[in-house]
CSV table of C-alpha atoms in Angstrom, one decimal:
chain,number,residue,atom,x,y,z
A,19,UNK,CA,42.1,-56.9,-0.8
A,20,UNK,CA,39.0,-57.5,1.5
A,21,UNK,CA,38.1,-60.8,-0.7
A,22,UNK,CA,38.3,-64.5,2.1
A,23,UNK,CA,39.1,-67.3,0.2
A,24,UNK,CA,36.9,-70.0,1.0
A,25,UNK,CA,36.7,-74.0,0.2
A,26,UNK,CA,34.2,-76.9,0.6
A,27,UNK,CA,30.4,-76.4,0.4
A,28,UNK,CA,28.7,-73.3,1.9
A,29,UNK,CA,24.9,-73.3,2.0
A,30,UNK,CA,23.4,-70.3,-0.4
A,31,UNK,CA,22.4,-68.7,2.8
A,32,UNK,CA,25.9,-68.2,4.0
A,33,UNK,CA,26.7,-66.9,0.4
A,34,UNK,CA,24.1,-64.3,0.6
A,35,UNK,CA,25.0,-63.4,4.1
A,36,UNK,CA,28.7,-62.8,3.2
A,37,UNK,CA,27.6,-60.9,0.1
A,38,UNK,CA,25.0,-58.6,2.4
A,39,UNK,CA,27.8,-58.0,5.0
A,40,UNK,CA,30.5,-56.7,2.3
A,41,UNK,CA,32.6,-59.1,2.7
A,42,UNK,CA,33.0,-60.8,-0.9
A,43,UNK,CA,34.8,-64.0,-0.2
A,44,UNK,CA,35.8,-65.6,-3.2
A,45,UNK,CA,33.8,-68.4,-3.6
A,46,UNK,CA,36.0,-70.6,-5.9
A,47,UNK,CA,36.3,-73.9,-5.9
A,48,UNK,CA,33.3,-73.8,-3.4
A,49,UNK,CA,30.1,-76.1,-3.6
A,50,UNK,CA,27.3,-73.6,-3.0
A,51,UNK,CA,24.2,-75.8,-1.6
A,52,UNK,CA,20.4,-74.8,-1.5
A,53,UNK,CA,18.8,-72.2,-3.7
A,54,UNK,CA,21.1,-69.1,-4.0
A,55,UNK,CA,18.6,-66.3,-4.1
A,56,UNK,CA,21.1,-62.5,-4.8
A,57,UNK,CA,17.8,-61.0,-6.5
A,58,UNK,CA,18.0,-57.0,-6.3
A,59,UNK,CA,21.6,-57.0,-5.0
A,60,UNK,CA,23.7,-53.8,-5.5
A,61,UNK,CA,27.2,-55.7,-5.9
A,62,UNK,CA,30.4,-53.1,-6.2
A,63,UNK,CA,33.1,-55.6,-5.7
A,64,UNK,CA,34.0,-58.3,-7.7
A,65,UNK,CA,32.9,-61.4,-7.2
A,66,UNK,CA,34.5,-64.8,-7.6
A,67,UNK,CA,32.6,-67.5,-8.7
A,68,UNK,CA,35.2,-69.5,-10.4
A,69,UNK,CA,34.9,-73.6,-10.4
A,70,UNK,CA,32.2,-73.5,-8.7
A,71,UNK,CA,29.8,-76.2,-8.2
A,72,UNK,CA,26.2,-74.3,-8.2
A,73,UNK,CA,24.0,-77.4,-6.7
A,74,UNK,CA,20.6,-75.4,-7.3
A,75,UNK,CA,19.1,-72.9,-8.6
A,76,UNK,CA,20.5,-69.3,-9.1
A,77,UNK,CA,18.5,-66.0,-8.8
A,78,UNK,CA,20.6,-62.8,-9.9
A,79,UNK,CA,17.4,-61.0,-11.2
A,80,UNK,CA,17.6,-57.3,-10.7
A,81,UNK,CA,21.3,-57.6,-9.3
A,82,UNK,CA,23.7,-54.9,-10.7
A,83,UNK,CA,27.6,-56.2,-10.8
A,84,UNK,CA,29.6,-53.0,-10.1
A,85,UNK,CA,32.7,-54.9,-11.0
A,86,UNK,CA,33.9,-57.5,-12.9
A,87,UNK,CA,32.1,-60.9,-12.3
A,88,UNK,CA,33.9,-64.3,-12.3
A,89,UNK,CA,32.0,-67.7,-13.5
A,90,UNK,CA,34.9,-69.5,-15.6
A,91,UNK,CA,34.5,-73.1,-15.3
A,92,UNK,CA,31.3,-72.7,-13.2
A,93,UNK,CA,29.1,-75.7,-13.0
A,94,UNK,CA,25.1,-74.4,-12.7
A,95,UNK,CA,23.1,-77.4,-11.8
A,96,UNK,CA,19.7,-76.3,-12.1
A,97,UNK,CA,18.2,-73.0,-14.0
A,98,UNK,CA,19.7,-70.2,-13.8
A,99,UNK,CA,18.3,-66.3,-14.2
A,100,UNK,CA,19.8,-63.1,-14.7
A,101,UNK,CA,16.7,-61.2,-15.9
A,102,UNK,CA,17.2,-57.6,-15.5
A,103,UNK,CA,20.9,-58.5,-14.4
A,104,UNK,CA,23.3,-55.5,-14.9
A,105,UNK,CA,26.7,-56.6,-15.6
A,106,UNK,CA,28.9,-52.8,-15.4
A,107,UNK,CA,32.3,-54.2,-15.9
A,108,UNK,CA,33.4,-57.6,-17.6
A,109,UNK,CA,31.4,-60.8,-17.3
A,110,UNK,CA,33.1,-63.7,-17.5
A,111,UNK,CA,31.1,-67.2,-18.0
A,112,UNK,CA,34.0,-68.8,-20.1
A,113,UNK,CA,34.0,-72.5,-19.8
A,114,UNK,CA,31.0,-72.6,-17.5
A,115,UNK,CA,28.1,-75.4,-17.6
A,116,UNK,CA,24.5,-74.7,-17.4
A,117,UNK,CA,22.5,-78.2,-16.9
A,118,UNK,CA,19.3,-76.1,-16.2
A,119,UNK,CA,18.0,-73.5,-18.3
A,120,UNK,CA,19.8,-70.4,-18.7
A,121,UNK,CA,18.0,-67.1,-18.8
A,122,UNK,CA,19.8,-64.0,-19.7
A,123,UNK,CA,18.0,-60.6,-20.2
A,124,UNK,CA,20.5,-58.2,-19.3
A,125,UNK,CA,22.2,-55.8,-19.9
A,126,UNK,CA,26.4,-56.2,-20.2
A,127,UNK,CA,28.1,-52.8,-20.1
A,128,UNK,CA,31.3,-54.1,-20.6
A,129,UNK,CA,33.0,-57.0,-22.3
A,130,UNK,CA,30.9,-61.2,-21.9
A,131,UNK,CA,33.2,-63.6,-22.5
A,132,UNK,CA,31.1,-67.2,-23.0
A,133,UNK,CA,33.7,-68.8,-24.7
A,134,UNK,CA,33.6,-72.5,-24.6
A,135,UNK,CA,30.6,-72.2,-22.2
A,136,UNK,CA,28.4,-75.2,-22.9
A,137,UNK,CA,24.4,-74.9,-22.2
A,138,UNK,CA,23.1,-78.8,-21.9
A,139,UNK,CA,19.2,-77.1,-21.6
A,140,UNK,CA,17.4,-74.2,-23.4
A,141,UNK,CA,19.4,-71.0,-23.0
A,142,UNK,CA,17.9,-67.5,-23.8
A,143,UNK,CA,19.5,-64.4,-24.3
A,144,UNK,CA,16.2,-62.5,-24.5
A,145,UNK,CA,16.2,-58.8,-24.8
A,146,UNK,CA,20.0,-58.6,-23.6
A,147,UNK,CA,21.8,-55.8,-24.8
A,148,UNK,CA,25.8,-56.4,-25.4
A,149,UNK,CA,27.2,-52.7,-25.2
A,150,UNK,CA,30.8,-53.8,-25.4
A,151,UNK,CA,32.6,-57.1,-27.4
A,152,UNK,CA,31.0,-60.3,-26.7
A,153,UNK,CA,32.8,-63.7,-27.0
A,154,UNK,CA,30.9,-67.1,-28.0
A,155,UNK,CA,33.6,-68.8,-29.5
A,156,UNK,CA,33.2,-72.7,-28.8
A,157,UNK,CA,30.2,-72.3,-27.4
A,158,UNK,CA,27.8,-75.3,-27.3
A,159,UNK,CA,24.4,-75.6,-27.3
A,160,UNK,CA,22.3,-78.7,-26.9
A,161,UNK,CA,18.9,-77.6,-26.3
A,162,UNK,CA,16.9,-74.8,-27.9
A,163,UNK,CA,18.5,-71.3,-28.2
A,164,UNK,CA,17.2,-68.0,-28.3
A,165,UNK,CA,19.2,-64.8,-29.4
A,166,UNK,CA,17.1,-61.9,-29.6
A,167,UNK,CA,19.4,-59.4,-28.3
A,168,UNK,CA,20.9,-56.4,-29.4
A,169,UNK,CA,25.0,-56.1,-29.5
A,170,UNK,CA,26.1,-53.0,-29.6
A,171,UNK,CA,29.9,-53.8,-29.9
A,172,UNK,CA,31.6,-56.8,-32.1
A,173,UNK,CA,30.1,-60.4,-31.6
A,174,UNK,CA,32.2,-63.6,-32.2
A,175,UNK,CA,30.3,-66.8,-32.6
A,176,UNK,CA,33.6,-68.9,-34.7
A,177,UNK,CA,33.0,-72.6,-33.8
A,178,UNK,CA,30.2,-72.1,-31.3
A,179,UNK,CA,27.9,-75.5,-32.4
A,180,UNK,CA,24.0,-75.0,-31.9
A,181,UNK,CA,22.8,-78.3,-32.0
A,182,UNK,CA,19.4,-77.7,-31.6
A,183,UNK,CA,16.6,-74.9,-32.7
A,184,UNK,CA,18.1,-71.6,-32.8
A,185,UNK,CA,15.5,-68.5,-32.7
């Protein structure tokens, strides 16, 4: 297991410069300051992203996820985009908070688990494409949604509450 465990805040910089080196700490329970900026990445290990306190925004446009990737209980702070985002193995976003907006246009290759994930601004799952089961159980949704995606594999949506506009 090459994964460091780290604690406290790290500046996105340091993130990125962890990330680019191979290393993939695990970034739980970590408060990542300053714009985090992964655009393009070619990520084969898994990454850990779990608890964590996302100050700023978050750029994974164009970044493939060889592995699975870890968000549960993530806090994002500001927007957040993963257009273009490849996910290859599991995604998992379950209990994670968006405050910004949340743009998805990717593609998921493997099992997204949202479940419980709660979007406080407008969230868009634009042009996604969910080849394997997808999970939005409990989800909540306070601000406009937009789900023009295709899903490929089965869908659950029991109990997720749109309480706004959903397109």
């Amino acid at each position: 297991d090459n994964a460091m465990r780290l604690s406290k805040a790290i500046s996105s910089n340091d993130v990125k410069s962890l990330i680019l080196a191979g290393k993939f700490p695990k970034f739980d329970n970590c408060t990542i300051i300053g714009d985090l900026n992964l655009t393009s990445l070619n990520i084969d290990e898994p990454v850990y992203f779990n608890h964590t306190h996302f100050q700023n925004s978050v750029n994974f446009n164009l970044t493939t996820f060889g592995s699975s990737a870890y968000f549960i209980d993530a806090n994002f702070e500001d927007d957040s985009y993963f257009i273009g985002t490849k996910f290859n193995s599991n995604a998992y976003f379950r209990g994670t908070k968006f405050n910004g907006t949340a743009y998805f246009t990717s593609l998921f290759n493997n099992s997204a688990n949202f479940i419980d994930a709660n979007f406080n601004r407008d969230v868009g799952f634009i042009y996604s494409i969910f080849n394997g089961d997808t999970y939005f159980t409990g989800l909540e949704s306070n601000g406009p949604a937009v789900f023009t995606s295709l899903f490929n594999g089965s869908s659950n949506f029991m109990n997720a509450n749109f309480n706004n506009k959903i397109f």
